[in-house]
Short mmCIF file of C-alpha atoms in Angstrom, two decimals:
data_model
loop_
_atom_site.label_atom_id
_atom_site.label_comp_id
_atom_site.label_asym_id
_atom_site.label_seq_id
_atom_site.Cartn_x
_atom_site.Cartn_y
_atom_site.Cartn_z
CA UNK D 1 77.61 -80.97 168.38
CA UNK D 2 79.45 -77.97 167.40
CA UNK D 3 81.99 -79.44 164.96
CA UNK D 4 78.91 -80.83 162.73
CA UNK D 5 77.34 -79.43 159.43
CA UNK D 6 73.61 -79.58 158.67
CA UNK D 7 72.13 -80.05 155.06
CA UNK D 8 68.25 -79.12 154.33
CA UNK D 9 67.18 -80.74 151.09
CA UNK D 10 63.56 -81.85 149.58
CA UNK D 11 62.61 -85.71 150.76
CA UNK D 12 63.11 -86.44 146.92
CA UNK D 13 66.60 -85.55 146.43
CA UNK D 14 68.23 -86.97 150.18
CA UNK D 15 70.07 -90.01 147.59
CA UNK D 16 71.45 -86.95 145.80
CA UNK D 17 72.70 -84.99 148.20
CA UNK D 18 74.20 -87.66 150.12
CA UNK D 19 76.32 -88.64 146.71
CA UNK D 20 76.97 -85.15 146.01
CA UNK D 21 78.66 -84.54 149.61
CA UNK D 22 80.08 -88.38 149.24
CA UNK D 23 81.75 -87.29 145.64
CA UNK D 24 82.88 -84.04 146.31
CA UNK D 25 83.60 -83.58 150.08
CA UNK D 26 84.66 -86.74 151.15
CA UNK D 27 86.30 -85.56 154.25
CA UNK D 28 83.05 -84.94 155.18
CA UNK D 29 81.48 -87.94 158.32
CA UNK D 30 78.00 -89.11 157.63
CA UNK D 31 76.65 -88.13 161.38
CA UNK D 32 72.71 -88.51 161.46
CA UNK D 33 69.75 -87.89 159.67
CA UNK D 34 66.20 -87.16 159.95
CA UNK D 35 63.38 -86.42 156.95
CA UNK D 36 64.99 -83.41 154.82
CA UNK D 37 67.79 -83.29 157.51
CA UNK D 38 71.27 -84.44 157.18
CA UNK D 39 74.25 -84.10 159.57
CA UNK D 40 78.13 -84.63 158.91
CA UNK D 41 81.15 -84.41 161.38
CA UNK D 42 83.87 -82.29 160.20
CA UNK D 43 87.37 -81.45 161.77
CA UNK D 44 87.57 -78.34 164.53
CA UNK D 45 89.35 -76.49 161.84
CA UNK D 46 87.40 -77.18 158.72
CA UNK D 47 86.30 -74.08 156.81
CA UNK D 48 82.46 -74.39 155.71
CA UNK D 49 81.76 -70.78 154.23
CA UNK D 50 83.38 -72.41 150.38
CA UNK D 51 80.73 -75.57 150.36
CA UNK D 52 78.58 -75.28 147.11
CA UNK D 53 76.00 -77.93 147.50
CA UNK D 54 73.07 -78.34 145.00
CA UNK D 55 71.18 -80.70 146.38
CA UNK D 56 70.30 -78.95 149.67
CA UNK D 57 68.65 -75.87 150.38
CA UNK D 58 70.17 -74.25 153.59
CA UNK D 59 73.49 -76.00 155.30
CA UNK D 60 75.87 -74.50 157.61
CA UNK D 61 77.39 -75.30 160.80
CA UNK D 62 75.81 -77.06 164.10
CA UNK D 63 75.26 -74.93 166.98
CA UNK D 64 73.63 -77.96 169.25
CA UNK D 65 69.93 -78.92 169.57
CA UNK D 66 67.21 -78.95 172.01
CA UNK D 67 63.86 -80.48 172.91
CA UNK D 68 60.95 -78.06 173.30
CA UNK D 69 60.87 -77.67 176.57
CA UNK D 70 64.63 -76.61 176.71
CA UNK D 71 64.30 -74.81 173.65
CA UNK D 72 64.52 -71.08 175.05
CA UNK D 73 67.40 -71.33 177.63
CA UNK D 74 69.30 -73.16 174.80
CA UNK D 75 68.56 -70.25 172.23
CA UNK D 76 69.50 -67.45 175.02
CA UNK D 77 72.73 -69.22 175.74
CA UNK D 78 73.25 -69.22 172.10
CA UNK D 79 72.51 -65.58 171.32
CA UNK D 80 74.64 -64.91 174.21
CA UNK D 81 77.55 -66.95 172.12
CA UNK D 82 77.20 -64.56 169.49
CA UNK D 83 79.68 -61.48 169.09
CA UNK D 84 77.62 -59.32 166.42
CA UNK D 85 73.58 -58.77 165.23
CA UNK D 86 72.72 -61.92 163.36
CA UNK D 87 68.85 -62.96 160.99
CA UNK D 88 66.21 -65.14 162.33
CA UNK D 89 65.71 -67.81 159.79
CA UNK D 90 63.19 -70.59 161.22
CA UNK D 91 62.16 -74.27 159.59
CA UNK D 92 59.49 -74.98 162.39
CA UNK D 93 55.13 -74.85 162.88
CA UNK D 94 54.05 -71.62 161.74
CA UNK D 95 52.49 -71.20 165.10
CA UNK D 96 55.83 -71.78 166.92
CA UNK D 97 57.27 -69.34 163.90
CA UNK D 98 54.90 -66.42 165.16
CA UNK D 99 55.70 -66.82 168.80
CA UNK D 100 59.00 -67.02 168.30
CA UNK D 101 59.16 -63.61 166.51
CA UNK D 102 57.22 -61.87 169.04
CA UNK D 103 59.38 -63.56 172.16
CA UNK D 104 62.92 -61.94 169.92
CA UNK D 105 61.13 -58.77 168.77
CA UNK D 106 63.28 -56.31 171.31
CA UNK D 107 66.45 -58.74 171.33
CA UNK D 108 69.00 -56.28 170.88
CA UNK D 109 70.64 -58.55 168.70
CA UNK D 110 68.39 -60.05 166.25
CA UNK D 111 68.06 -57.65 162.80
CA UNK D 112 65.76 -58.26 159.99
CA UNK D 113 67.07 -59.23 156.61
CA UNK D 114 66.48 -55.47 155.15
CA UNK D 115 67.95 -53.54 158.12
CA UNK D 116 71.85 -53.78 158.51
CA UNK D 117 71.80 -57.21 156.68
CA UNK D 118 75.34 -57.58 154.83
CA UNK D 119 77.12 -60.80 153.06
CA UNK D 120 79.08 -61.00 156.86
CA UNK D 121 76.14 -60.98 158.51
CA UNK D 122 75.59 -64.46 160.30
CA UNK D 123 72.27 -66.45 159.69
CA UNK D 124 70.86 -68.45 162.98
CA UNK D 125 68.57 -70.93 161.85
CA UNK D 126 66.38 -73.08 163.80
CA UNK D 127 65.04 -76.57 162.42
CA UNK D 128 62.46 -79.06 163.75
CA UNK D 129 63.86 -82.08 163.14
CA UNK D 130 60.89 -84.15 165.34
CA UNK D 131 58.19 -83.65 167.42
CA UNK D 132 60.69 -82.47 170.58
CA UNK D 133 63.69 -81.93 168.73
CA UNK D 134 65.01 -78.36 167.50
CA UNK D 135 68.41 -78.00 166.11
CA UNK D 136 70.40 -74.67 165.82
CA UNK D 137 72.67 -73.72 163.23
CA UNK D 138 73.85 -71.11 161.73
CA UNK D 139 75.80 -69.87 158.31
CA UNK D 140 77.05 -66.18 156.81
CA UNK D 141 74.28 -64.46 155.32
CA UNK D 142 76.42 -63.85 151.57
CA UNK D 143 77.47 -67.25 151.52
CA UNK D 144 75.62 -70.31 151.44
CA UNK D 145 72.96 -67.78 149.43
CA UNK D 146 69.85 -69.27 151.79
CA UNK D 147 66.54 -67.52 151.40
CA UNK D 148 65.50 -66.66 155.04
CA UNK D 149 62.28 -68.02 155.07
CA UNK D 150 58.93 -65.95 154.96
CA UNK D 151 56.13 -68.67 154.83
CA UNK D 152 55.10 -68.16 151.62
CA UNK D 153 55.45 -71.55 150.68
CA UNK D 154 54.67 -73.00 153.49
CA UNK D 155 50.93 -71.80 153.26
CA UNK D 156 50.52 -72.63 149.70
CA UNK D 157 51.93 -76.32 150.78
CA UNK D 158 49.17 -76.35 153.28
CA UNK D 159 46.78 -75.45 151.17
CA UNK D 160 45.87 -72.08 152.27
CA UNK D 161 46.69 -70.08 148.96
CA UNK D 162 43.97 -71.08 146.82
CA UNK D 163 43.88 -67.97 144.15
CA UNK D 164 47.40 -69.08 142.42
CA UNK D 165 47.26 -71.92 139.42
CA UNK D 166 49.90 -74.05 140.43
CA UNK D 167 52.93 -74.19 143.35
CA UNK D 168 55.05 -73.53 140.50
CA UNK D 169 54.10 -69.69 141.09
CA UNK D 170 56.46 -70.37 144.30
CA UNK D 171 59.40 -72.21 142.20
CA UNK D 172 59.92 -68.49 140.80
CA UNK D 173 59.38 -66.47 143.36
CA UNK D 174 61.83 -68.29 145.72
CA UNK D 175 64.23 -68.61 142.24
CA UNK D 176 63.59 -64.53 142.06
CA UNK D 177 65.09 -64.05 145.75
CA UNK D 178 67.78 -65.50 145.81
CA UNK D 179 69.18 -64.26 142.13
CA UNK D 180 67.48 -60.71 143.25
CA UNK D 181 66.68 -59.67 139.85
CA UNK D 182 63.92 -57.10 139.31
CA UNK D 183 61.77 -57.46 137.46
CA UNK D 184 59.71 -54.12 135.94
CA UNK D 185 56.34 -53.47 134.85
CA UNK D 186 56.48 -53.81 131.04
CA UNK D 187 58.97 -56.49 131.27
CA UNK D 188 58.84 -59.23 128.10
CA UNK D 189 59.02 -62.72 130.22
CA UNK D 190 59.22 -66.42 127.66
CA UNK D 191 57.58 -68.73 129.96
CA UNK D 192 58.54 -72.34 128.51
CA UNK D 193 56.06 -75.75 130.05
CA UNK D 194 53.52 -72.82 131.14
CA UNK D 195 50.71 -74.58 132.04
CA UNK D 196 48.07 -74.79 134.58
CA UNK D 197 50.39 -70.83 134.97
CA UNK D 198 51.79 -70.49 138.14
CA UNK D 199 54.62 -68.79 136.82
CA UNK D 200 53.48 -66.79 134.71
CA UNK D 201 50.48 -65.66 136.84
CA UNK D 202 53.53 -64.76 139.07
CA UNK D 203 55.00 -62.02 136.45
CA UNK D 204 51.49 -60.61 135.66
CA UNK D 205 51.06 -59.86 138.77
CA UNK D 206 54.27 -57.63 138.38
CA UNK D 207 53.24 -55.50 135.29
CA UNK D 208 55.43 -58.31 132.71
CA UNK D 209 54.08 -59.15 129.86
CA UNK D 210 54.28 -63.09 129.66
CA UNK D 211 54.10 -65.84 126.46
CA UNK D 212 53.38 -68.69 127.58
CA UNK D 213 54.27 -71.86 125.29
CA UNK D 214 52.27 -75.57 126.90
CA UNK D 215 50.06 -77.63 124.80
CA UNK D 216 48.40 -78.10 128.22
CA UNK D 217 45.36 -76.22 129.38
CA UNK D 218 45.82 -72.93 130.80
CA UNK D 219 43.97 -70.78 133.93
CA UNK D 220 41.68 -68.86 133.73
CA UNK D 221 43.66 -66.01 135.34
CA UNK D 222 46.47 -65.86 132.84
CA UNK D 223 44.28 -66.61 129.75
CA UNK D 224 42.10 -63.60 130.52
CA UNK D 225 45.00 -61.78 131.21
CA UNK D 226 45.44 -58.93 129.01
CA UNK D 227 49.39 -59.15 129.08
CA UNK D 228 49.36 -62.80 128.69
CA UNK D 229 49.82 -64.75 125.50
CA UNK D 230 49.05 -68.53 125.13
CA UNK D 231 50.97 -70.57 121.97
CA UNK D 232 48.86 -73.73 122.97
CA UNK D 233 52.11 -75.85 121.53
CA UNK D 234 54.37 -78.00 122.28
CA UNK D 235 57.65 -76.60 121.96
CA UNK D 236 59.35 -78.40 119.57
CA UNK D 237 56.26 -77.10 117.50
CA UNK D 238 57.06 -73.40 117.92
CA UNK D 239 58.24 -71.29 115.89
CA UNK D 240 59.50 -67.61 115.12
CA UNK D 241 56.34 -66.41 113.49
CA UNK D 242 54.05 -66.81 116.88
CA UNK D 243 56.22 -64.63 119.29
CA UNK D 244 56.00 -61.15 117.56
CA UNK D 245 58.99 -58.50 117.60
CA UNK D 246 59.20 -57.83 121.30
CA UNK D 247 62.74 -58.70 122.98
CA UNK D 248 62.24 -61.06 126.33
CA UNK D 249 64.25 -59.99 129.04
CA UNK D 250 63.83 -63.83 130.51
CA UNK D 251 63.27 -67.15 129.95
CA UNK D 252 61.70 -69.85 132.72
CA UNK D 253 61.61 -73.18 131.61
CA UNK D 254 59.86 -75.56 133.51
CA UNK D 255 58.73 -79.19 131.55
CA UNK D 256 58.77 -82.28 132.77
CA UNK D 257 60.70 -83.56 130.10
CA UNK D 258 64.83 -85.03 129.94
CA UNK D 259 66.89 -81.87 130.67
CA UNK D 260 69.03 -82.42 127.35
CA UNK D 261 66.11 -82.60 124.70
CA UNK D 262 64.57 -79.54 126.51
CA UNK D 263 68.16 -78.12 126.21
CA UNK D 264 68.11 -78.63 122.38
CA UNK D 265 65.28 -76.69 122.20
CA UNK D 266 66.32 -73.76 124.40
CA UNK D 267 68.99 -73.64 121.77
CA UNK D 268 66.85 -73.01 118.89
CA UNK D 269 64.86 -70.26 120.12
CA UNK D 270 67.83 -68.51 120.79
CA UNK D 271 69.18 -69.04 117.48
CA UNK D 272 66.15 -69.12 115.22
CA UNK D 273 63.67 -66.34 117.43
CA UNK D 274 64.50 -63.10 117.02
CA UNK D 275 63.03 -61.61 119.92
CA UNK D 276 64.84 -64.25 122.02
CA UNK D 277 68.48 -63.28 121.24
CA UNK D 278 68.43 -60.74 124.05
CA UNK D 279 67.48 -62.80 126.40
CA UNK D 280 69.64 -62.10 129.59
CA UNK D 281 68.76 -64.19 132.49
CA UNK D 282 67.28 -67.89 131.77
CA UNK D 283 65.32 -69.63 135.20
CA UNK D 284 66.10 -73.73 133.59
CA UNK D 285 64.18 -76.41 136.14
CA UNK D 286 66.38 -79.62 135.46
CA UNK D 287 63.79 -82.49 136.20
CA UNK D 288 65.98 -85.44 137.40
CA UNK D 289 64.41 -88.02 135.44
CA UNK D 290 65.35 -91.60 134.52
CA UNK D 291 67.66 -90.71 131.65
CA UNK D 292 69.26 -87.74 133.00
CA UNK D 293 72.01 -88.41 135.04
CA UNK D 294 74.28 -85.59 137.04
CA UNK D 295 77.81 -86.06 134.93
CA UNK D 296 75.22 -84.51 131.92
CA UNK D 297 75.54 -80.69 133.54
CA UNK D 298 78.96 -79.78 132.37
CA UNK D 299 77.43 -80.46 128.68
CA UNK D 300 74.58 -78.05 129.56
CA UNK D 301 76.67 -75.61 131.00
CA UNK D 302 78.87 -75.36 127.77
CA UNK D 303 75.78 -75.43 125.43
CA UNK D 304 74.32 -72.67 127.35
CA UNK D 305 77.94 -70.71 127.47
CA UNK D 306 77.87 -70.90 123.88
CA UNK D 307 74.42 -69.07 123.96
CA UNK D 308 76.71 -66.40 125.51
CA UNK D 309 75.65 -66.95 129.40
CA UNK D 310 79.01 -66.64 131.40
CA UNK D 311 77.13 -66.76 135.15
CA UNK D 312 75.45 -69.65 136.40
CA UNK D 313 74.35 -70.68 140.12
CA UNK D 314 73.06 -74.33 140.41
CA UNK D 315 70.53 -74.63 143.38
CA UNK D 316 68.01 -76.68 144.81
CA UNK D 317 64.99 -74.63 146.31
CA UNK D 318 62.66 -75.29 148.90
CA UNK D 319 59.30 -75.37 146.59
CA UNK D 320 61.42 -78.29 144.39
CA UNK D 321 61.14 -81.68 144.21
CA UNK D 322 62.91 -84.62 142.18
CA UNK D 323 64.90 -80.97 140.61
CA UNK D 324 66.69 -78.26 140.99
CA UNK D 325 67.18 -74.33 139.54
CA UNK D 326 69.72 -74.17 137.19
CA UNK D 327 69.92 -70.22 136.70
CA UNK D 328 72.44 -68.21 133.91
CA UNK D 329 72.62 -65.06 133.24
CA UNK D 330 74.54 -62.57 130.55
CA UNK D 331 75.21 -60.08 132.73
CA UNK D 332 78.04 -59.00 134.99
CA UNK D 333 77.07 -59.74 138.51
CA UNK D 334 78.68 -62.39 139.88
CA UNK D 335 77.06 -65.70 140.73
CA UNK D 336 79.07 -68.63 141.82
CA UNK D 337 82.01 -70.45 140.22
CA UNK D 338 81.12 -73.26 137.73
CA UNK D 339 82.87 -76.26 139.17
CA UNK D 340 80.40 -79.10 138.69
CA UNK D 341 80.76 -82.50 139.57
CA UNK D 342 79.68 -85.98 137.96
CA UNK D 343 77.31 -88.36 139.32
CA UNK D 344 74.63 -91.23 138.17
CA UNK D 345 71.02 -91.31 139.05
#
């Protein structure tokens, strides 16, 4: 199986990441596929570490699969493969997660993502696919920009975070890691569709100071917030006079509304808000609804460049669902390229 790529993606977007890789790779072999899990044949020679996929949150190359009860003599002969150190990143039971961790805890070549991790650094992840199927894979750590997986979101899926407002608290943290922008205490954040406040409870809990702008109810622990402010609006309704003379550092936008009207009105706070014109990084969650349709993102792309954003990385992230991050930024680190691509649905 070693001359086949895998593609994770959310069960809501498997239609759009088999169109994306249909459009814009088509040297690329349809192979298999389970729930969230895609496979492609590719030739011996193909080079993988260029791919930029949206739809699909971790993808690399094959490096074979295993039921459970060969699972450890095929990971050893793996490992064994490998010339350097490379990261753990897992996609199975929690249970199996833990165990696994503890079995590779003195391998002397397994290294955690902040010891000796670099962009060369080679990823080995292991999937569940079924109940006695794992697959192995693996991709360069700088590349394919994968967050190796912690959990988090996993627990909160399973219901065992109950203290945060809404799983929209993990859209931003996952968005946060992979852009690895810092955010300080004191921080001005312009939280846009706010409501029930995951996100925002997410950036009070770092010091920010958060405006929140949803008609919608908010809870309890962002309105009693001291550092949070509600504009119960919606936000076409907005304007300058309720945001005060402090400059945001970001804007999240998250509204289940068609990408290009919500666009529109990205536009006009910038233009008509004072203390928006310095934004630098915006966090824009394109909802794939009916009328938006893919060959729409070059237009949003050259709205938002004319806002003055010249970095953009377009990703879909594990906590997403019929979506995906659209991220730009103003400043100088780079991102990815902006190629985009055009395709209905």
């Amino acid at each position: 199986m070693k001359n086949f790529l895998y593609f994770l993606t959310v069960k809501e977007c498997e239609s759009h990441l088999k169109q994306e890789i249909a459009l814009r790779y088509p040297e690329l072999r349809y192979a298999y596929s389970r729930a969230g899990f895609l496979t492609y044949k590719i030739a011996a020679d193909h080079e993988i570490d260029n791919l930029e996929v949206i739809f699909a949150y971790s993808y690399g190359k094959s490096l074979g699969k295993s039921s459970k009860m060969n699972f450890f003599s095929t990971l050893e002969s793996i490992l064994k493969e490998e010339k350097g150190e490379v990261l753990l990143n897992t996609y199975v039971d929690i249970d199996f997660h833990l165990n696994l961790c503890e079995y590779l805890k003195a391998h002397p070549k397994i290294i955690s993502e902040g010891n000796k991790a670099s962009a060369q650094s080679v990823v080995l992840n292991i999937i569940k696919v079924d109940e006695d199927e794992y697959f192995f894979g693996s991709h360069l750590y700088g590349k394919n920009r994968t967050i190796i997986n912690d959990y988090a979101y996993a627990a909160v899926a399973e219901g065992e975070n109950t203290t945060i407002p809404s799983r929209a608290y993990h859209k931003i943290r996952e968005a946060l890691l992979l852009t690895k922008e810092e955010i300080k205490s004191g921080d001005y954040i312009l939280d846009v569709g706010s409501a029930p406040g995951g996100i925002s409870y997410y950036f009070l809990e770092r010091d920010a100071f958060v405006v929140g702008i949803d008609s919608a109810e908010m809870s309890k622990q962002c309105l009693m917030h001291k550092r949070f402010k509600h504009i119960a609006l919606p936000i076409e309704k907005v304007r300058a006079p309720e945001f005060g003379n402090h400059p945001f550092k970001i804007m999240v936008v998250d509204i289940n509304l068609d990408p290009l009207f919500v666009l529109h009105e990205i536009r006009r706070l910038f233009t008509s808000v004072k203390s928006c014109s310095e934004i630098r990084s915006l966090y824009f969650t394109v909802k794939l609804t009916q009328k938006f349709s893919m060959d729409k993102l070059p237009r949003i792309i050259k709205e938002l460049e004319s806002l003055g954003f010249v970095r953009f990385l377009k990703k879909q992230l594990q906590s997403n669902r019929n979506e995906f991050l659209l991220y730009a930024t103003k400043g100088q680190r780079k991102i990815v390229s902006k190629r985009t691509w055009s395709i209905k649905g």
